[in-house]
Coordinates of C-alpha atoms and ligand atoms in Angstrom, one line a residue:
M356 CA 10.1 136.9 282.3
A357 CA 11.9 136.4 279.0
V358 CA 14.3 138.8 277.4
D359 CA 15.9 138.7 273.9
W360 CA 18.7 141.1 273.5
A361 CA 19.3 140.7 269.8
R362 CA 20.2 144.3 269.4
G363 CA 23.5 145.4 271.0
G364 CA 24.5 141.9 272.0
P365 CA 24.3 138.2 271.2
D366 CA 21.0 136.6 270.4
L367 CA 20.1 134.7 273.5
L368 CA 16.9 134.2 275.4
V369 CA 17.1 134.6 279.2
A370 CA 14.0 133.6 281.0
L371 CA 13.8 134.2 284.7
D372 CA 11.0 132.7 286.8
R373 CA 10.2 134.7 289.9
G374 CA 8.7 131.7 291.6
A375 CA 11.7 129.4 291.0
G376 CA 14.4 130.5 293.4
P377 CA 17.0 133.3 293.5
L378 CA 17.0 135.3 290.2
G379 CA 20.8 135.8 290.3
I380 CA 21.4 132.1 290.5
Q381 CA 18.9 131.5 287.6
L382 CA 20.7 134.1 285.6
Q383 CA 24.2 132.6 286.3
D384 CA 22.9 129.2 285.5
Q385 CA 21.4 130.2 282.2
L386 CA 24.5 132.1 281.0
R387 CA 26.8 129.3 282.1
T388 CA 24.7 126.7 280.2
A389 CA 24.5 128.9 277.1
I390 CA 28.3 129.2 277.1
R391 CA 28.9 125.5 277.7
D392 CA 26.4 124.6 275.1
R393 CA 28.1 127.0 272.7
R394 CA 25.0 129.1 272.2
L395 CA 27.3 131.9 273.2
G396 CA 30.6 131.7 271.5
A397 CA 34.0 132.8 272.7
G398 CA 34.5 136.6 272.2
E399 CA 30.8 137.4 272.1
R400 CA 29.9 140.5 274.1
L401 CA 27.3 140.3 276.9
P402 CA 25.0 143.3 277.5
S403 CA 26.2 145.8 280.0
T404 CA 25.0 145.1 283.6
R405 CA 22.8 148.2 283.6
R406 CA 21.1 147.3 280.3
L407 CA 20.6 143.7 281.3
A408 CA 19.2 144.6 284.7
D409 CA 16.8 147.0 283.0
L410 CA 15.7 144.4 280.4
L411 CA 15.2 141.7 283.1
G412 CA 13.6 144.0 285.7
V413 CA 16.1 143.0 288.3
S414 CA 18.6 145.0 290.4
R415 CA 21.9 145.9 288.8
S416 CA 23.7 144.2 291.7
T417 CA 22.0 140.9 290.8
V418 CA 23.5 141.1 287.3
V419 CA 26.9 142.3 288.6
D420 CA 27.1 139.4 291.0
A421 CA 26.2 136.9 288.3
Y422 CA 28.9 138.3 285.9
E423 CA 31.5 138.3 288.7
Q424 CA 30.7 134.7 289.5
L425 CA 31.1 133.7 285.8
L426 CA 34.3 135.8 285.7
A427 CA 35.7 133.9 288.7
E428 CA 34.8 130.6 287.1
G429 CA 36.5 131.6 283.8
Y430 CA 33.4 131.6 281.6
V431 CA 33.7 135.3 280.8
E432 CA 36.4 137.9 280.6
S433 CA 36.2 141.6 281.3
T434 CA 38.4 144.3 280.0
V435 CA 38.2 148.0 280.5
G436 CA 36.5 149.6 277.5
S437 CA 35.2 146.4 275.9
G438 CA 32.9 145.2 278.6
T439 CA 32.2 141.5 279.4
R440 CA 32.9 138.9 276.8
V441 CA 32.5 135.2 276.6
A442 CA 35.8 133.5 277.3
A443 CA 37.3 130.6 275.3
I444 CA 36.6 127.5 277.4
P445 CA 38.2 124.2 276.8
G446 CA 36.1 121.7 274.7
G447 CA 36.1 119.3 277.7
L448 CA 33.5 121.4 279.4
T449 CA 30.8 120.5 276.9
L450 CA 28.5 118.0 278.6
R451 CA 28.9 114.9 276.5
A452 CA 27.7 111.6 278.1
P453 CA 29.8 108.6 277.1
G454 CA 27.0 106.1 277.4
V455 CA 24.4 107.9 275.4
A456 CA 23.5 106.0 272.3
S457 CA 22.9 109.1 270.1
S458 CA 24.4 110.3 266.8
P459 CA 27.4 112.6 267.2
S460 CA 25.4 115.6 266.1
R461 CA 22.5 114.9 268.5
P462 CA 22.6 117.5 271.3
I463 CA 22.7 116.2 274.9
V464 CA 19.4 117.3 276.4
A465 CA 20.3 116.3 280.0
D466 CA 22.7 114.0 281.9
F467 CA 21.1 112.7 285.0
E468 CA 24.2 110.5 285.8
Y469 CA 24.4 109.9 289.6
G470 CA 27.1 111.3 291.8
I471 CA 28.5 114.2 289.7
P472 CA 28.7 117.6 291.3
D473 CA 28.2 120.8 289.3
L474 CA 31.5 120.7 287.5
G475 CA 31.1 124.3 286.3
S476 CA 31.0 125.4 289.9
A477 CA 34.2 123.7 291.0
P478 CA 35.9 126.4 293.1
L479 CA 39.0 126.7 290.9
T480 CA 39.9 130.2 291.8
D481 CA 40.0 129.2 295.5
W482 CA 41.8 126.0 294.7
S483 CA 44.5 127.9 292.7
W484 CA 44.9 130.3 295.7
A485 CA 45.3 127.3 298.0
V486 CA 47.8 125.5 295.7
S487 CA 49.9 128.6 295.4
E488 CA 49.8 129.2 299.2
A489 CA 50.7 125.6 299.7
T490 CA 53.6 125.8 297.2
R491 CA 54.9 128.9 299.0
A492 CA 54.4 127.6 302.5
L493 CA 55.5 123.9 302.3
P494 CA 58.9 123.5 304.0
T495 CA 61.6 122.1 301.7
A496 CA 61.9 119.1 304.1
E497 CA 58.4 118.1 303.3
L498 CA 59.1 117.8 299.6
G499 CA 60.5 114.4 300.1
D500 CA 58.5 111.2 300.8
A501 CA 56.0 112.1 303.4
D502 CA 54.1 110.2 306.1
P503 CA 51.9 107.7 304.2
A504 CA 49.2 108.4 306.8
G505 CA 48.9 111.9 305.4
S506 CA 50.1 115.3 306.4
P507 CA 49.7 116.1 310.1
H508 CA 48.2 119.4 309.1
L509 CA 45.4 117.9 306.9
R510 CA 44.7 115.1 309.4
E511 CA 44.2 117.8 312.0
V512 CA 42.0 119.9 309.8
V513 CA 39.9 117.1 308.5
T514 CA 39.2 115.6 311.9
A515 CA 38.4 119.0 313.3
Y516 CA 35.9 119.5 310.4
H517 CA 34.4 116.1 311.0
R518 CA 33.9 116.9 314.8
R519 CA 32.5 120.3 314.0
V520 CA 30.2 119.6 311.1
R521 CA 29.4 115.9 311.5
S522 CA 29.5 115.4 315.3
G523 CA 32.3 113.0 315.0
C524 CA 34.9 112.4 317.7
A525 CA 38.0 111.3 315.7
V526 CA 41.4 112.9 316.4
A527 CA 44.3 113.5 313.9
E528 CA 45.9 110.1 314.8
D529 CA 42.8 108.3 313.7
A530 CA 42.9 109.8 310.2
V531 CA 44.5 108.4 307.0
V532 CA 44.5 110.6 303.9
V533 CA 43.6 108.8 300.7
S534 CA 42.9 109.5 297.1
G535 CA 39.2 109.5 297.3
F536 CA 36.6 107.2 298.9
R537 CA 37.2 104.2 296.6
Q538 CA 40.9 104.0 297.5
G539 CA 40.1 104.4 301.2
L540 CA 37.5 101.6 300.9
A541 CA 40.0 99.2 299.2
F542 CA 42.7 99.9 301.9
T543 CA 40.1 99.5 304.7
L544 CA 38.7 96.2 303.4
A545 CA 42.2 94.8 302.9
T546 CA 42.9 95.7 306.6
L547 CA 39.6 94.1 307.8
A548 CA 40.6 90.9 306.0
Q549 CA 43.8 90.9 307.9
H550 CA 41.8 91.2 311.1
G551 CA 40.0 88.0 310.3
I552 CA 36.8 89.5 308.8
R553 CA 35.5 87.4 306.0
R554 CA 32.1 88.6 305.0
I555 CA 30.9 92.1 304.4
A556 CA 27.3 93.2 304.0
L557 CA 26.5 95.7 301.2
E558 CA 23.3 97.7 300.7
D559 CA 21.0 96.4 298.0
P560 CA 20.4 98.4 295.9
G561 CA 23.8 100.1 296.3
P562 CA 26.7 101.6 294.3
R563 CA 28.1 99.4 291.5
E564 CA 31.5 97.9 291.9
H565 CA 31.5 97.7 295.7
D566 CA 31.1 94.0 295.4
L567 CA 34.2 93.9 293.1
I568 CA 36.2 96.0 295.5
A569 CA 35.3 93.7 298.3
R570 CA 36.2 90.5 296.4
R571 CA 39.6 92.0 295.5
A572 CA 40.2 92.4 299.2
C573 CA 39.3 88.7 299.6
L574 CA 36.1 89.4 301.4
D575 CA 32.8 87.7 300.6
P576 CA 30.1 90.4 299.8
V577 CA 26.6 89.7 300.8
P578 CA 23.7 92.0 299.9
V579 CA 21.2 93.2 302.5
P580 CA 18.0 95.0 301.4
V581 CA 17.3 98.6 302.0
D582 CA 13.7 99.7 302.7
D583 CA 12.0 103.0 303.5
G584 CA 13.9 103.2 306.8
G585 CA 17.3 102.4 305.3
L586 CA 19.3 99.2 305.7
D587 CA 17.3 96.3 307.2
V588 CA 19.2 95.5 310.4
D589 CA 17.3 92.3 311.0
R590 CA 18.4 91.0 307.7
L591 CA 21.9 92.2 308.5
H592 CA 21.9 90.0 311.6
A593 CA 20.8 87.1 309.5
S594 CA 23.5 87.6 306.9
G595 CA 26.3 86.4 309.1
A596 CA 28.5 89.4 308.1
R597 CA 30.8 91.0 310.6
A598 CA 31.3 94.2 308.6
V599 CA 28.8 96.4 306.7
L600 CA 29.2 99.2 304.3
L601 CA 26.4 101.8 304.1
T602 CA 25.5 105.3 303.2
P603 CA 23.4 106.4 306.2
A604 CA 23.1 110.1 305.5
H605 CA 21.5 109.7 302.1
Q606 CA 21.4 106.2 300.8
C607 CA 22.8 105.5 297.4
P608 CA 20.7 105.3 295.3
T609 CA 17.3 105.3 297.1
G610 CA 17.9 108.5 299.0
V611 CA 16.5 107.4 302.3
A612 CA 18.2 108.3 305.6
L613 CA 18.9 105.7 308.2
G614 CA 16.2 106.2 310.8
P615 CA 17.1 106.8 314.5
T616 CA 15.9 103.3 315.7
R617 CA 17.9 101.6 312.9
R618 CA 21.0 103.6 313.8
R619 CA 20.7 102.4 317.4
D620 CA 20.0 98.8 316.2
L621 CA 23.0 99.0 313.9
I622 CA 25.4 100.1 316.6
A623 CA 24.0 97.3 318.9
W624 CA 24.5 94.8 316.0
A625 CA 28.2 95.8 315.8
D626 CA 28.8 95.3 319.5
E627 CA 27.0 92.0 319.4
V628 CA 28.9 90.4 316.6
D629 CA 32.2 92.2 317.3
G630 CA 31.7 93.9 314.0
V631 CA 32.7 97.0 312.1
I632 CA 30.5 99.6 310.4
L633 CA 31.9 101.4 307.3
E634 CA 30.2 104.7 307.0
D635 CA 30.3 106.2 303.6
D636 CA 29.6 109.8 304.5
Y637 CA 28.8 110.8 301.0
D638 CA 26.1 113.4 300.5
A639 CA 26.1 114.3 304.2
E640 CA 26.9 118.0 303.5
F641 CA 23.9 118.7 301.3
R642 CA 20.7 118.7 303.4
Y643 CA 17.6 120.8 302.7
D644 CA 14.5 120.0 304.6
R645 CA 15.5 118.1 307.7
Q646 CA 17.9 118.5 310.6
P647 CA 21.4 117.4 310.1
V648 CA 22.0 113.7 311.0
G649 CA 25.4 113.3 312.7
S650 CA 28.0 110.8 311.7
L651 CA 27.7 107.2 313.1
Q652 CA 31.4 107.5 314.0
G653 CA 30.5 109.9 316.8
L654 CA 28.1 107.3 318.3
N655 CA 30.5 104.4 318.5
P656 CA 34.1 105.4 317.5
G657 CA 35.4 101.9 318.4
R658 CA 33.2 100.2 315.8
V659 CA 32.7 102.7 313.0
I660 CA 35.1 103.6 310.2
A661 CA 34.0 106.9 308.5
L662 CA 35.1 107.4 304.9
G663 CA 34.9 110.9 303.4
S664 CA 35.8 112.5 300.1
V665 CA 35.8 115.8 298.3
S666 CA 34.6 114.3 295.1
K667 CA 31.1 115.6 295.6
T668 CA 31.8 118.7 297.7
L669 CA 34.5 120.0 295.3
T670 CA 35.1 117.9 292.3
P671 CA 36.1 114.2 291.6
A672 CA 39.2 115.5 289.8
M673 CA 40.8 116.4 293.1
R674 CA 41.0 112.7 294.2
L675 CA 41.2 113.5 297.9
G676 CA 39.5 111.8 300.8
W677 CA 40.1 110.4 304.3
V678 CA 39.5 107.4 306.4
L679 CA 38.8 107.9 310.2
A680 CA 39.3 104.6 311.9
P681 CA 39.6 103.1 315.4
P682 CA 43.3 102.9 316.4
R683 CA 43.5 99.1 315.9
F684 CA 42.9 99.5 312.2
V685 CA 45.0 102.6 311.4
P686 CA 48.4 100.9 311.0
G687 CA 47.0 98.4 308.5
I688 CA 45.4 101.1 306.4
V689 CA 48.6 103.2 306.5
E690 CA 50.6 100.1 305.4
E691 CA 48.2 99.6 302.5
Q692 CA 48.7 103.2 301.5
R693 CA 52.5 103.0 301.9
L694 CA 52.8 99.8 299.8
S695 CA 50.4 101.2 297.1
S696 CA 51.7 104.7 296.6
R697 CA 53.6 106.0 299.6
G698 CA 50.9 108.5 300.2
T699 CA 48.7 111.2 298.7
P700 CA 50.4 114.2 297.0
A701 CA 51.7 116.5 299.7
L702 CA 51.0 119.8 297.9
D703 CA 47.4 118.8 297.3
Q704 CA 47.0 117.8 300.9
E705 CA 48.4 121.1 302.1
A706 CA 46.1 123.0 299.6
L707 CA 43.0 121.2 300.9
A708 CA 44.0 121.9 304.5
L709 CA 44.3 125.6 303.7
L710 CA 41.1 125.6 301.7
M711 CA 39.2 124.1 304.7
E712 CA 41.0 126.2 307.4
S713 CA 40.5 129.5 305.5
G714 CA 36.7 129.1 305.5
R715 CA 36.6 128.8 301.7
Y716 CA 35.5 125.2 301.8
D717 CA 32.5 126.0 304.0
R718 CA 31.6 129.1 301.9
H719 CA 31.7 126.9 298.7
L720 CA 29.4 124.4 300.4
R721 CA 26.9 127.1 301.4
R722 CA 26.8 128.3 297.8
M723 CA 26.4 124.9 296.4
R724 CA 23.6 124.0 298.8
E725 CA 21.6 126.9 297.3
I726 CA 22.3 125.9 293.8
Y727 CA 21.3 122.2 294.4
R728 CA 18.3 123.2 296.4
A729 CA 17.0 125.3 293.4
R730 CA 17.7 122.4 291.1
R731 CA 15.9 120.0 293.4
D732 CA 12.9 122.3 293.6
V733 CA 12.7 122.4 289.8
L734 CA 13.1 118.7 289.6
A735 CA 10.2 118.1 292.1
V736 CA 7.9 120.5 290.2
E737 CA 8.7 119.0 286.8
V738 CA 8.4 115.4 287.9
E739 CA 5.1 116.0 289.5
H740 CA 3.9 117.7 286.4
A741 CA 5.1 115.0 284.0
F742 CA 4.6 111.9 286.1
G743 CA 2.0 112.8 288.8
P744 CA 2.4 113.3 292.5
G745 CA 4.2 111.1 295.0
R746 CA 6.7 109.5 292.6
L747 CA 9.9 111.3 293.6
H748 CA 11.7 110.0 296.7
G749 CA 14.8 110.8 298.7
L750 CA 14.8 114.6 298.1
A751 CA 15.6 115.7 301.7
A752 CA 19.3 115.7 301.0
G753 CA 22.0 115.2 298.4
C754 CA 22.0 115.5 294.7
H755 CA 20.0 112.6 293.5
A756 CA 16.5 111.3 293.9
L757 CA 14.6 108.2 292.9
L758 CA 11.7 108.4 290.5
R759 CA 9.3 105.5 290.8
L760 CA 7.9 104.7 287.4
P761 CA 4.3 103.4 287.0
D762 CA 4.0 99.7 287.7
G763 CA 4.6 97.6 284.6
T764 CA 6.9 100.2 283.0
S765 CA 10.0 98.7 281.6
E766 CA 12.9 100.5 283.2
H767 CA 15.3 99.3 280.5
T768 CA 13.1 100.6 277.6
V769 CA 12.7 104.0 279.2
V770 CA 16.5 104.2 279.7
T771 CA 17.3 103.3 276.2
T772 CA 14.5 105.4 274.6
A773 CA 15.7 108.4 276.6
A774 CA 19.3 107.8 275.6
A775 CA 18.3 107.9 272.0
M776 CA 16.5 111.2 272.7
G777 CA 19.7 112.7 274.3
V778 CA 18.9 112.0 278.0
R779 CA 21.3 110.0 280.0
V780 CA 19.8 108.3 283.1
N781 CA 20.2 105.0 284.9
G782 CA 17.5 102.6 286.1
L783 CA 17.5 101.1 289.5
A784 CA 18.7 97.8 288.0
H785 CA 22.1 99.5 287.5
Y786 CA 22.5 99.6 291.3
R787 CA 21.9 95.8 291.9
F788 CA 24.8 93.4 292.1
P789 CA 24.2 91.0 289.2
G790 CA 23.0 87.6 290.5
M791 CA 22.9 88.9 294.1
E792 CA 19.5 90.8 294.2
T793 CA 17.8 90.2 297.5
E794 CA 14.2 90.8 296.2
P795 CA 12.4 92.3 293.2
R796 CA 12.1 96.1 293.1
P797 CA 9.5 98.3 291.4
P798 CA 10.8 100.1 288.3
A799 CA 12.5 103.3 289.0
L800 CA 15.1 105.8 287.7
V801 CA 17.9 107.3 289.6
L802 CA 18.1 111.1 288.8
G803 CA 21.3 112.8 289.7
F804 CA 20.8 116.5 289.5
G805 CA 24.2 117.8 290.5
N806 CA 25.5 118.6 287.1
V807 CA 22.4 119.5 285.2
S808 CA 21.1 123.1 284.9
E809 CA 17.6 124.0 285.7
S810 CA 16.7 124.3 282.1
Q811 CA 18.2 120.9 281.3
I812 CA 16.2 119.4 284.1
R813 CA 13.0 120.8 282.7
E814 CA 13.8 119.6 279.2
G815 CA 15.2 116.2 280.5
I816 CA 12.1 115.3 282.6
R817 CA 9.8 116.1 279.7
T818 CA 11.9 113.8 277.5
L819 CA 11.8 111.1 280.1
A820 CA 8.0 111.4 280.3
R821 CA 7.8 110.9 276.6
S822 CA 10.2 108.0 276.8
A823 CA 8.0 106.3 279.5
G824 CA 5.0 106.9 277.2
H825 CA 6.7 105.5 274.1
G826 CA 6.7 101.8 274.5
G827 CA 8.1 102.0 278.0
S828 CA 5.5 99.5 279.3
D829 CA 6.0 95.8 280.1
R830 CA 2.2 95.3 279.8
A831 CA 1.0 93.7 276.6
Ligands
PLP992 C1 28.2 106.1 297.1 C2 29.5 106.8 296.8 N1 30.3 107.1 297.8 C3 31.4 107.8 297.5 C4 31.8 108.2 296.3 C5 33.0 109.1 296.1 O1 34.0 108.3 295.6 P1 35.4 108.9 295.2 O2 35.9 109.7 296.4 O3 36.3 107.6 295.0 O4 35.3 109.7 294.0 C6 31.0 107.9 295.2 C7 31.3 108.4 293.9 O5 30.7 108.2 292.9 C8 29.8 107.2 295.5 O6 28.9 106.9 294.5

């Protein structure tokens, strides 16, 4: 269903697809994209809710809800007598991919960069409520230097959350609040080095830079391959490492979940080598088709260090995360934190505690799960249409998937051709540690769909298919 409301409002096409998920979400999505892409300019008037509902053939409450959501996010303004108008949003909200090799005037078709949540959906209204509550409630005494381990309140709330949602078993004393996962990782690795651990196994393929973070902590990183069941635990045994860092809930970047037997084998490995498992719990909150998989930390709290972050659940700009560690490692991690920065900002910590305690965090996650599920469904349909069946993997959870390209395709050529056509995407090669690849991998693209609208996904996948057809082959 497509509607053009040229008369009595801005010239904008809204197309709702009754087979493609909730109509209200589609409407929000398209209006948000139109505003971000400057197809709707600041001050432009949107049609009345009644008129738009009539034009689209949807209930008025669907349109009212969509407008209210955009109002809460600051995309539109509403004044009595002049209806709903597009708000002036800062230029920074325009999706502009730094790595795309395109001329300045070329529009960005889609940015499939991995690991970015929907920035336009960051719960800023809830966050400003939480910050103002925190500012009001924080006792004067806590405005000085605080405990580098983090505020007792947030440590309590985060561990309760982890027990409730992730089947963990940590208590507040096991938690250290950090400025995001990466900082937690750096502090943890430095602590492991002090405990005599020399070698750490990393997933291959895996997130870029983890090898560099390990080396900075004076550890020796060793890659261990990931297959369809997750990290290969036999190869882990053979690696001689006594620590391993992995993403068991939704492997970065292949999207596989660590299977039940592998989980048991991994725990047994840790007991056998007196080792430590670093669980990057990234992506655990977003699950679609399968039962939740609990945190490894709950299975063996003496051997697992769980690292969490709100970078994906809220926004990377908040720079907040936590490390849940066995008691023997906590003092070392806290000391790293104390020496590096004396701790994470107290007001932000209190705001996050209030956000989580008030139920607003869970509510936001519920809303985002539906948005991501709708995007994932669009991605699956578009990829199947453009590349054929069975090529997309790792869709059961999270906000990224792996697109296997036809054998012989040059990943590099597809990535650079797509970039020139306005689509930003990384090949699997981007997730290998240079010079440390365990084995060759078939060509593939990592498609992050957290921060691309459904219409951008459609357009982006079509462009990728054209890129793969345009000289994307290694064959002569
Ligand atoms: C695998 C993985 N884990 C965790 C994170 C979150 O990191 P941070 O909290 O430092 O933003 C990222 C972010 O890109 C990631 O790629």
